[in-house]
mmCIF file of C-alpha atoms in Angstrom:
data_model
loop_
_atom_site.group_PDB
_atom_site.id
_atom_site.type_symbol
_atom_site.label_atom_id
_atom_site.label_comp_id
_atom_site.label_asym_id
_atom_site.label_seq_id
_atom_site.Cartn_x
_atom_site.Cartn_y
_atom_site.Cartn_z
ATOM 1 C CA MET F 1 0.000 0.000 0.000
ATOM 2 C CA HIS F 2 2.777 2.441 0.906
ATOM 3 C CA ASN F 3 4.531 1.767 -2.405
ATOM 4 C CA ILE F 4 1.300 2.317 -4.346
ATOM 5 C CA LEU F 5 0.732 5.670 -2.655
ATOM 6 C CA SER F 6 4.336 6.731 -3.028
ATOM 7 C CA GLY F 7 4.225 6.012 -6.739
ATOM 8 C CA LEU F 8 1.005 7.910 -7.236
ATOM 9 C CA THR F 9 2.190 10.812 -5.102
ATOM 10 C CA SER F 10 5.242 11.235 -7.318
ATOM 11 C CA LEU F 11 2.913 11.901 -10.253
ATOM 12 C CA VAL F 12 1.309 14.959 -8.659
ATOM 13 C CA SER F 13 1.819 18.241 -10.492
ATOM 14 C CA ASN F 14 -0.173 21.369 -11.273
ATOM 15 C CA VAL F 15 -2.904 20.540 -13.767
ATOM 16 C CA THR F 16 -5.607 22.906 -15.027
ATOM 17 C CA VAL F 17 -8.992 21.188 -14.917
ATOM 18 C CA SER F 18 -11.834 22.630 -16.966
ATOM 19 C CA ASN F 19 -14.943 20.524 -17.374
ATOM 20 C CA THR F 20 -18.611 20.179 -16.482
ATOM 21 C CA TYR F 21 -19.584 17.543 -13.920
ATOM 22 C CA ASN F 22 -22.872 16.224 -12.599
ATOM 23 C CA ILE F 23 -23.335 16.681 -8.854
ATOM 24 C CA SER F 24 -26.058 14.699 -7.116
ATOM 25 C CA ALA F 25 -27.893 16.819 -4.553
ATOM 26 C CA ARG F 26 -30.954 16.648 -2.317
ATOM 27 C CA PHE F 27 -32.947 19.815 -1.660
ATOM 28 C CA CYS F 28 -35.295 19.692 1.332
ATOM 29 C CA GLU F 29 -37.861 22.317 2.236
ATOM 30 C CA PRO F 30 -38.414 22.603 6.002
ATOM 31 C CA GLU F 31 -41.437 20.952 7.588
ATOM 32 C CA VAL F 32 -41.788 23.940 9.917
ATOM 33 C CA ARG F 33 -42.160 27.265 8.130
ATOM 34 C CA ASN F 34 -40.212 30.188 9.519
ATOM 35 C CA SER F 35 -40.455 33.295 7.360
ATOM 36 C CA SER F 36 -37.197 34.702 8.739
ATOM 37 C CA ARG F 37 -35.340 31.589 7.537
ATOM 38 C CA SER F 38 -37.106 30.820 4.271
ATOM 39 C CA ASN F 39 -34.321 32.457 2.242
ATOM 40 C CA THR F 40 -31.512 31.092 4.427
ATOM 41 C CA ILE F 41 -30.166 27.718 3.332
ATOM 42 C CA GLN F 42 -27.777 25.212 4.845
ATOM 43 C CA LEU F 43 -25.371 23.692 2.298
ATOM 44 C CA LEU F 44 -24.300 20.311 3.713
ATOM 45 C CA VAL F 45 -20.968 18.866 2.526
ATOM 46 C CA HIS F 46 -19.930 15.410 3.742
ATOM 47 C CA GLY F 47 -16.531 13.975 4.590
ATOM 48 C CA ILE F 48 -14.364 11.192 3.207
ATOM 49 C CA THR F 49 -16.037 7.793 2.552
ATOM 50 C CA TYR F 50 -19.544 9.259 2.949
ATOM 51 C CA THR F 51 -22.356 10.631 0.775
ATOM 52 C CA LYS F 52 -25.176 13.107 1.291
ATOM 53 C CA ASN F 53 -26.862 10.447 3.436
ATOM 54 C CA TYR F 54 -24.370 11.222 6.209
ATOM 55 C CA TRP F 55 -26.638 14.127 7.124
ATOM 56 C CA SER F 56 -29.728 11.930 7.578
ATOM 57 C CA GLY F 57 -28.484 8.977 9.610
ATOM 58 C CA LEU F 58 -26.814 7.068 6.735
ATOM 59 C CA GLY F 59 -30.040 6.796 4.754
ATOM 60 C CA ALA F 60 -32.413 9.025 2.843
ATOM 61 C CA PRO F 61 -34.347 11.476 5.043
ATOM 62 C CA GLY F 62 -36.802 9.502 7.154
ATOM 63 C CA GLU F 63 -35.010 6.240 6.338
ATOM 64 C CA GLY F 64 -31.832 6.664 8.368
ATOM 65 C CA PHE F 65 -30.668 4.626 11.332
ATOM 66 C CA ASP F 66 -33.237 4.885 14.143
ATOM 67 C CA GLY F 67 -35.446 7.197 12.105
ATOM 68 C CA ASP F 68 -34.423 10.812 12.567
ATOM 69 C CA ALA F 69 -32.286 10.282 15.670
ATOM 70 C CA TYR F 70 -29.087 10.961 13.705
ATOM 71 C CA SER F 71 -30.508 13.304 11.082
ATOM 72 C CA TRP F 72 -29.119 16.830 10.893
ATOM 73 C CA ILE F 73 -31.540 17.461 8.023
ATOM 74 C CA ALA F 74 -34.577 16.536 10.127
ATOM 75 C CA TYR F 75 -33.449 18.740 13.005
ATOM 76 C CA ALA F 76 -32.770 21.686 10.702
ATOM 77 C CA SER F 77 -36.146 21.130 9.054
ATOM 78 C CA LYS F 78 -37.914 21.474 12.396
ATOM 79 C CA GLN F 79 -36.048 24.747 12.922
ATOM 80 C CA GLY F 80 -37.294 26.128 9.611
ATOM 81 C CA TYR F 81 -34.098 25.772 7.535
ATOM 82 C CA PRO F 82 -34.091 24.554 3.930
ATOM 83 C CA THR F 83 -31.109 22.287 3.249
ATOM 84 C CA LEU F 84 -29.110 21.224 0.213
ATOM 85 C CA SER F 85 -27.010 18.112 0.819
ATOM 86 C CA ILE F 86 -24.669 16.981 -1.937
ATOM 87 C CA ASP F 87 -22.582 14.025 -3.006
ATOM 88 C CA ARG F 88 -19.168 15.577 -3.465
ATOM 89 C CA LEU F 89 -17.480 15.090 -6.830
ATOM 90 C CA GLY F 90 -16.177 11.505 -6.939
ATOM 91 C CA ASN F 91 -18.678 10.298 -4.347
ATOM 92 C CA GLY F 92 -22.126 8.744 -4.224
ATOM 93 C CA GLU F 93 -24.191 9.406 -7.337
ATOM 94 C CA SER F 94 -22.060 12.316 -8.555
ATOM 95 C CA ASP F 95 -19.593 11.913 -11.416
ATOM 96 C CA ARG F 96 -16.432 9.956 -10.589
ATOM 97 C CA PRO F 97 -13.627 11.356 -12.787
ATOM 98 C CA ASN F 98 -9.898 10.754 -12.420
ATOM 99 C CA GLY F 99 -9.089 10.401 -8.735
ATOM 100 C CA LEU F 100 -5.615 11.877 -8.951
ATOM 101 C CA THR F 101 -5.807 14.930 -11.200
ATOM 102 C CA VAL F 102 -9.484 15.897 -10.833
ATOM 103 C CA VAL F 103 -11.033 14.727 -7.566
ATOM 104 C CA GLN F 104 -8.987 16.807 -5.155
ATOM 105 C CA MET F 105 -9.251 20.000 -3.149
ATOM 106 C CA GLY F 106 -9.080 22.560 -5.952
ATOM 107 C CA SER F 107 -11.972 20.977 -7.822
ATOM 108 C CA HIS F 108 -14.071 20.688 -4.658
ATOM 109 C CA ILE F 109 -13.607 24.390 -3.912
ATOM 110 C CA GLU F 110 -14.794 25.360 -7.387
ATOM 111 C CA VAL F 111 -17.781 22.989 -7.233
ATOM 112 C CA THR F 112 -18.707 24.578 -3.906
ATOM 113 C CA GLN F 113 -18.517 28.070 -5.367
ATOM 114 C CA GLY F 114 -20.627 26.969 -8.318
ATOM 115 C CA LEU F 115 -23.302 25.698 -5.928
ATOM 116 C CA VAL F 116 -23.167 28.898 -3.866
ATOM 117 C CA ASN F 117 -23.631 30.966 -7.020
ATOM 118 C CA ALA F 118 -26.558 28.795 -8.111
ATOM 119 C CA LEU F 119 -28.226 29.204 -4.717
ATOM 120 C CA ARG F 120 -27.726 32.976 -4.777
ATOM 121 C CA ARG F 121 -29.170 33.242 -8.295
ATOM 122 C CA GLY F 122 -32.300 31.212 -7.623
ATOM 123 C CA LEU F 123 -31.288 28.226 -9.753
ATOM 124 C CA ILE F 124 -31.967 25.783 -6.890
ATOM 125 C CA GLY F 125 -35.063 25.686 -4.709
ATOM 126 C CA ARG F 126 -37.144 28.047 -6.892
ATOM 127 C CA ARG F 127 -35.873 31.186 -5.163
ATOM 128 C CA ALA F 128 -32.725 33.155 -4.561
ATOM 129 C CA PHE F 129 -31.183 32.514 -1.153
ATOM 130 C CA ASN F 130 -29.661 35.623 0.367
ATOM 131 C CA LYS F 131 -28.031 33.873 3.322
ATOM 132 C CA ILE F 132 -25.930 30.728 3.032
ATOM 133 C CA ILE F 133 -24.752 28.585 5.928
ATOM 134 C CA TYR F 134 -22.051 26.129 4.878
ATOM 135 C CA VAL F 135 -22.018 22.994 7.051
ATOM 136 C CA GLY F 136 -19.105 20.625 6.545
ATOM 137 C CA HIS F 137 -17.773 17.430 8.027
ATOM 138 C CA TRP F 138 -14.134 16.270 7.868
ATOM 139 C CA TYR F 139 -12.985 16.798 4.268
ATOM 140 C CA GLY F 140 -16.113 18.879 3.784
ATOM 141 C CA SER F 141 -14.848 21.148 6.566
ATOM 142 C CA LEU F 142 -11.415 21.337 4.957
ATOM 143 C CA ILE F 143 -13.140 22.427 1.751
ATOM 144 C CA GLY F 144 -15.034 25.040 3.748
ATOM 145 C CA ASN F 145 -11.813 26.361 5.243
ATOM 146 C CA LEU F 146 -10.108 26.803 1.877
ATOM 147 C CA HIS F 147 -13.298 28.089 0.274
ATOM 148 C CA ALA F 148 -13.270 30.912 2.837
ATOM 149 C CA VAL F 149 -9.654 31.621 1.886
ATOM 150 C CA LYS F 150 -10.377 31.914 -1.838
ATOM 151 C CA TYR F 151 -13.945 33.270 -1.728
ATOM 152 C CA PRO F 152 -14.197 35.226 1.544
ATOM 153 C CA LEU F 153 -17.425 37.019 0.575
ATOM 154 C CA ALA F 154 -19.358 33.983 -0.654
ATOM 155 C CA VAL F 155 -20.724 32.393 2.542
ATOM 156 C CA ASP F 156 -22.327 34.078 5.537
ATOM 157 C CA THR F 157 -21.546 31.403 8.137
ATOM 158 C CA TYR F 158 -19.417 28.257 8.296
ATOM 159 C CA VAL F 159 -20.315 25.422 10.665
ATOM 160 C CA LEU F 160 -17.348 23.060 10.563
ATOM 161 C CA THR F 161 -17.667 19.641 12.194
ATOM 162 C CA GLY F 162 -14.968 17.021 12.667
ATOM 163 C CA PHE F 163 -12.373 19.753 12.178
ATOM 164 C CA THR F 164 -9.610 21.730 13.853
ATOM 165 C CA LYS F 165 -6.590 23.673 12.620
ATOM 166 C CA LYS F 166 -4.462 20.523 12.883
ATOM 167 C CA ILE F 167 -5.275 17.631 10.587
ATOM 168 C CA ARG F 168 -3.372 14.514 11.528
ATOM 169 C CA PRO F 169 0.135 15.332 10.268
ATOM 170 C CA SER F 170 1.058 11.834 9.161
ATOM 171 C CA LEU F 171 -0.876 10.250 6.311
ATOM 172 C CA ILE F 172 0.447 6.751 6.838
ATOM 173 C CA PRO F 173 -1.017 6.123 10.362
ATOM 174 C CA THR F 174 -4.447 7.087 9.065
ATOM 175 C CA LEU F 175 -4.127 4.720 6.116
ATOM 176 C CA ILE F 176 -2.823 1.901 8.278
ATOM 177 C CA THR F 177 -5.518 2.321 10.920
ATOM 178 C CA GLY F 178 -8.326 2.275 8.381
ATOM 179 C CA ALA F 179 -6.531 -0.339 6.249
ATOM 180 C CA PHE F 180 -7.172 1.756 3.138
ATOM 181 C CA LEU F 181 -6.530 -0.131 -0.098
ATOM 182 C CA PRO F 182 -7.493 0.445 -3.716
ATOM 183 C CA ALA F 183 -11.276 0.151 -3.680
ATOM 184 C CA THR F 184 -11.190 -2.701 -6.186
ATOM 185 C CA LEU F 185 -9.333 -4.757 -3.570
ATOM 186 C CA ALA F 186 -10.946 -3.438 -0.398
ATOM 187 C CA TYR F 187 -14.558 -3.887 -1.543
ATOM 188 C CA PRO F 188 -14.632 -5.713 -4.903
ATOM 189 C CA GLU F 189 -18.347 -6.496 -4.677
ATOM 190 C CA LYS F 190 -19.148 -2.789 -4.815
ATOM 191 C CA TRP F 191 -16.100 -1.161 -6.385
ATOM 192 C CA GLY F 192 -14.733 -3.912 -8.609
ATOM 193 C CA ASN F 193 -14.609 -1.649 -11.672
ATOM 194 C CA GLN F 194 -13.306 1.466 -9.925
ATOM 195 C CA GLU F 195 -9.978 2.876 -11.115
ATOM 196 C CA ILE F 196 -6.945 2.458 -8.875
ATOM 197 C CA SER F 197 -6.873 6.096 -7.713
ATOM 198 C CA TYR F 198 -9.991 5.447 -5.587
ATOM 199 C CA PHE F 199 -9.350 3.863 -2.177
ATOM 200 C CA ALA F 200 -11.651 2.319 0.449
ATOM 201 C CA SER F 201 -11.280 0.988 3.977
ATOM 202 C CA SER F 202 -10.875 -2.766 4.286
ATOM 203 C CA SER F 203 -11.081 -2.962 8.090
ATOM 204 C CA ASP F 204 -14.217 -2.366 10.137
ATOM 205 C CA GLU F 205 -12.215 -2.364 13.372
ATOM 206 C CA GLY F 206 -9.719 0.141 11.984
ATOM 207 C CA GLY F 207 -12.485 2.389 10.693
ATOM 208 C CA ASP F 208 -14.201 2.261 14.066
ATOM 209 C CA LYS F 209 -11.020 3.422 15.800
ATOM 210 C CA LEU F 210 -10.734 6.384 13.440
ATOM 211 C CA PHE F 211 -14.380 7.425 13.537
ATOM 212 C CA PHE F 212 -16.015 6.460 16.826
ATOM 213 C CA VAL F 213 -15.922 6.185 20.587
ATOM 214 C CA ASP F 214 -17.256 2.667 21.098
ATOM 215 C CA GLU F 215 -19.081 3.381 24.353
ATOM 216 C CA THR F 216 -21.172 6.166 22.828
ATOM 217 C CA THR F 217 -22.056 4.619 19.473
ATOM 218 C CA ASP F 218 -24.534 1.900 18.595
ATOM 219 C CA PRO F 219 -22.723 -1.232 17.344
ATOM 220 C CA ASP F 220 -25.455 -1.775 14.757
ATOM 221 C CA LEU F 221 -24.867 1.730 13.391
ATOM 222 C CA ARG F 222 -21.125 1.051 13.195
ATOM 223 C CA ALA F 223 -21.796 -2.133 11.226
ATOM 224 C CA ILE F 224 -24.055 -0.287 8.782
ATOM 225 C CA ASN F 225 -21.491 2.483 8.486
ATOM 226 C CA PHE F 226 -18.845 -0.008 7.356
ATOM 227 C CA ALA F 227 -21.190 -1.836 4.987
ATOM 228 C CA LEU F 228 -22.100 1.460 3.289
ATOM 229 C CA ARG F 229 -18.549 2.813 3.175
ATOM 230 C CA GLY F 230 -17.581 4.819 0.149
ATOM 231 C CA THR F 231 -14.289 5.858 -1.361
ATOM 232 C CA VAL F 232 -11.573 8.464 -1.094
ATOM 233 C CA THR F 233 -9.227 9.409 -3.902
ATOM 234 C CA VAL F 234 -5.465 9.682 -3.840
ATOM 235 C CA GLY F 235 -5.901 13.306 -4.899
ATOM 236 C CA GLU F 236 -8.073 13.985 -1.846
ATOM 237 C CA PHE F 237 -5.589 12.400 0.546
ATOM 238 C CA ILE F 238 -2.710 14.394 -0.911
ATOM 239 C CA SER F 239 -4.518 17.728 -1.245
ATOM 240 C CA ALA F 240 -5.880 17.479 2.302
ATOM 241 C CA TYR F 241 -2.412 18.371 3.498
ATOM 242 C CA SER F 242 -2.568 21.771 1.824
ATOM 243 C CA SER F 243 -5.149 22.409 4.519
ATOM 244 C CA THR F 244 -5.608 24.047 6.851
ATOM 245 C CA GLN F 245 -4.970 27.691 6.012
ATOM 246 C CA VAL F 246 -5.624 31.114 7.480
ATOM 247 C CA ALA F 247 -8.580 32.940 5.900
ATOM 248 C CA PRO F 248 -7.460 36.528 6.564
ATOM 249 C CA ALA F 249 -10.239 38.240 4.591
ATOM 250 C CA TYR F 250 -13.203 36.223 5.864
ATOM 251 C CA ARG F 251 -15.412 38.425 8.054
ATOM 252 C CA GLY F 252 -18.419 36.185 8.580
ATOM 253 C CA ARG F 253 -19.162 33.734 11.400
ATOM 254 C CA VAL F 254 -17.551 30.395 12.229
ATOM 255 C CA PHE F 255 -18.645 27.620 14.576
ATOM 256 C CA VAL F 256 -16.511 24.496 15.071
ATOM 257 C CA LEU F 257 -18.223 21.383 16.447
ATOM 258 C CA THR F 258 -15.715 18.572 16.928
ATOM 259 C CA GLY F 259 -15.732 15.531 19.181
ATOM 260 C CA GLN F 260 -13.366 15.804 22.126
ATOM 261 C CA ASN F 261 -11.949 12.414 21.127
ATOM 262 C CA ASP F 262 -11.610 13.020 17.390
ATOM 263 C CA ALA F 263 -8.775 10.715 16.281
ATOM 264 C CA ILE F 264 -8.076 12.568 13.029
ATOM 265 C CA PHE F 265 -8.143 16.243 14.042
ATOM 266 C CA CYS F 266 -7.185 15.881 17.697
ATOM 267 C CA SER F 267 -4.154 13.591 17.497
ATOM 268 C CA PRO F 268 -2.177 13.866 20.738
ATOM 269 C CA GLY F 269 1.275 13.558 19.149
ATOM 270 C CA GLU F 270 3.040 15.709 16.593
ATOM 271 C CA LEU F 271 3.141 12.827 14.113
ATOM 272 C CA GLY F 272 -0.339 11.577 14.888
ATOM 273 C CA GLU F 273 0.875 8.800 17.162
ATOM 274 C CA GLY F 274 -1.350 7.725 20.018
ATOM 275 C CA THR F 275 -4.481 7.160 17.969
ATOM 276 C CA LEU F 276 -3.617 3.914 16.217
ATOM 277 C CA ILE F 277 -4.785 2.030 19.306
ATOM 278 C CA GLY F 278 -6.747 4.723 21.123
ATOM 279 C CA GLU F 279 -8.782 7.892 20.931
ATOM 280 C CA GLY F 280 -7.800 11.445 20.174
ATOM 281 C CA ASP F 281 -7.921 14.268 22.685
ATOM 282 C CA CYS F 282 -8.619 17.878 21.712
ATOM 283 C CA GLY F 283 -7.197 19.220 24.968
ATOM 284 C CA THR F 284 -8.650 21.725 27.428
ATOM 285 C CA GLY F 285 -8.709 25.472 27.919
ATOM 286 C CA GLN F 286 -6.410 27.444 25.672
ATOM 287 C CA SER F 287 -4.695 24.233 24.560
ATOM 288 C CA ASN F 288 -7.954 22.922 23.091
ATOM 289 C CA LEU F 289 -7.358 22.541 19.359
ATOM 290 C CA ALA F 290 -10.860 23.742 18.507
ATOM 291 C CA ALA F 291 -10.211 26.902 20.535
ATOM 292 C CA GLN F 292 -6.903 27.423 18.725
ATOM 293 C CA THR F 293 -8.646 27.028 15.374
ATOM 294 C CA GLN F 294 -9.792 30.633 15.776
ATOM 295 C CA GLN F 295 -6.289 31.474 14.520
ATOM 296 C CA LEU F 296 -7.479 30.498 11.032
ATOM 297 C CA TYR F 297 -10.145 33.222 11.107
ATOM 298 C CA PRO F 298 -8.526 36.374 12.520
ATOM 299 C CA ALA F 299 -11.112 38.735 10.996
ATOM 300 C CA ALA F 300 -14.252 36.668 11.657
ATOM 301 C CA ALA F 301 -17.126 38.604 13.187
ATOM 302 C CA VAL F 302 -17.870 35.681 15.515
ATOM 303 C CA TYR F 303 -15.940 32.516 16.336
ATOM 304 C CA ASN F 304 -17.178 29.863 18.759
ATOM 305 C CA TYR F 305 -16.581 26.171 19.269
ATOM 306 C CA ASN F 306 -17.847 23.138 21.162
ATOM 307 C CA THR F 307 -16.099 19.803 21.770
ATOM 308 C CA PRO F 308 -18.636 17.317 23.190
ATOM 309 C CA ASP F 309 -17.163 14.719 25.535
ATOM 310 C CA ASN F 310 -16.921 11.013 24.674
ATOM 311 C CA THR F 311 -17.386 11.808 20.997
ATOM 312 C CA GLY F 312 -15.213 10.776 18.076
ATOM 313 C CA HIS F 313 -14.563 12.004 14.560
ATOM 314 C CA CYS F 314 -17.967 11.193 13.044
ATOM 315 C CA ASN F 315 -19.524 13.223 15.799
ATOM 316 C CA ILE F 316 -23.166 13.212 14.699
ATOM 317 C CA LEU F 317 -23.189 9.406 14.469
ATOM 318 C CA HIS F 318 -22.785 9.180 18.247
ATOM 319 C CA THR F 319 -25.651 8.755 20.701
ATOM 320 C CA ASN F 320 -25.476 12.437 21.670
ATOM 321 C CA ALA F 321 -26.327 13.511 18.106
ATOM 322 C CA GLN F 322 -29.520 15.321 19.104
ATOM 323 C CA GLU F 323 -27.639 17.305 21.742
ATOM 324 C CA GLN F 324 -25.098 18.339 19.121
ATOM 325 C CA PHE F 325 -27.828 19.366 16.676
ATOM 326 C CA ALA F 326 -29.295 21.546 19.417
ATOM 327 C CA ILE F 327 -25.909 23.103 20.237
ATOM 328 C CA ALA F 328 -25.279 24.059 16.615
ATOM 329 C CA HIS F 329 -28.774 25.358 15.917
ATOM 330 C CA ASP F 330 -29.025 27.252 19.191
ATOM 331 C CA TRP F 331 -25.828 29.018 18.145
ATOM 332 C CA LEU F 332 -27.230 29.716 14.667
ATOM 333 C CA GLY F 333 -30.392 31.030 16.293
ATOM 334 C CA HIS F 334 -28.481 34.034 17.608
ATOM 335 C CA PHE F 335 -28.023 35.246 14.028
ATOM 336 C CA TYR F 336 -30.864 33.784 11.937
#
């Protein structure tokens, strides 16, 4: 595996990508009408190995694990927010182009800006949205960070989950823990025809250690999570390490919601050691990595964070999901 990645990494260079891609998305009107929020939309962008169903309990809205217990979309709907959840390029039902030169950070940023422009212009949801809340998880949060760097006026508020200023510095421990292999080898029944630049986890135990705190997650949910696992491209792995960056011109609002025991963004050691066989730790007080993430947004009008205890990287798939939904939306309620 290391040799495969090393060989592919050596091929990386600057390539201009210009094309049109199909992005699968799900637009949901809220079940509770709130006139003050009707033109405010949440754009939901999932992390690595997931799809838009991450935001509704790993299934379509109303069909997720334990109904709506793990559904951000359902909670937002009851608060009067329309949502647009997407399958990122290279994921789910969206197009799956070359996983080295195309499906990487630069392309994701431009797709995001294209969606923001479409929402502003009334091309989605039959109206123009004048306020956009970007909600990301993991790689989706990394995209949000760099989107704010390049397009500081585009989004009103970023809610970044499974994220801090410090992504796990070493790629190899993450790959080893999750036993990531070319998807054709890791999950041939599902990805047998996928090109070699797409990888998938081959270990349910390894994935659990990266994503969850066992004591606060349902074992049945963890099993479903592994069965439904998606892919990550070599380009995404490599370009993730251009993150995170300071967004000096962004003057909107930022809220970071990251599990205290996130094993990917709260690695205890400088090289990411300590999480191959255990949980992460975001720290406390001024040493808390989510608190320090404010350094990425020096001009933000508002910056706040929350690191729920006994919660891992896939924070909203833990049993305290409803509490986290309330924390995020109570914070949003101060402004919308």
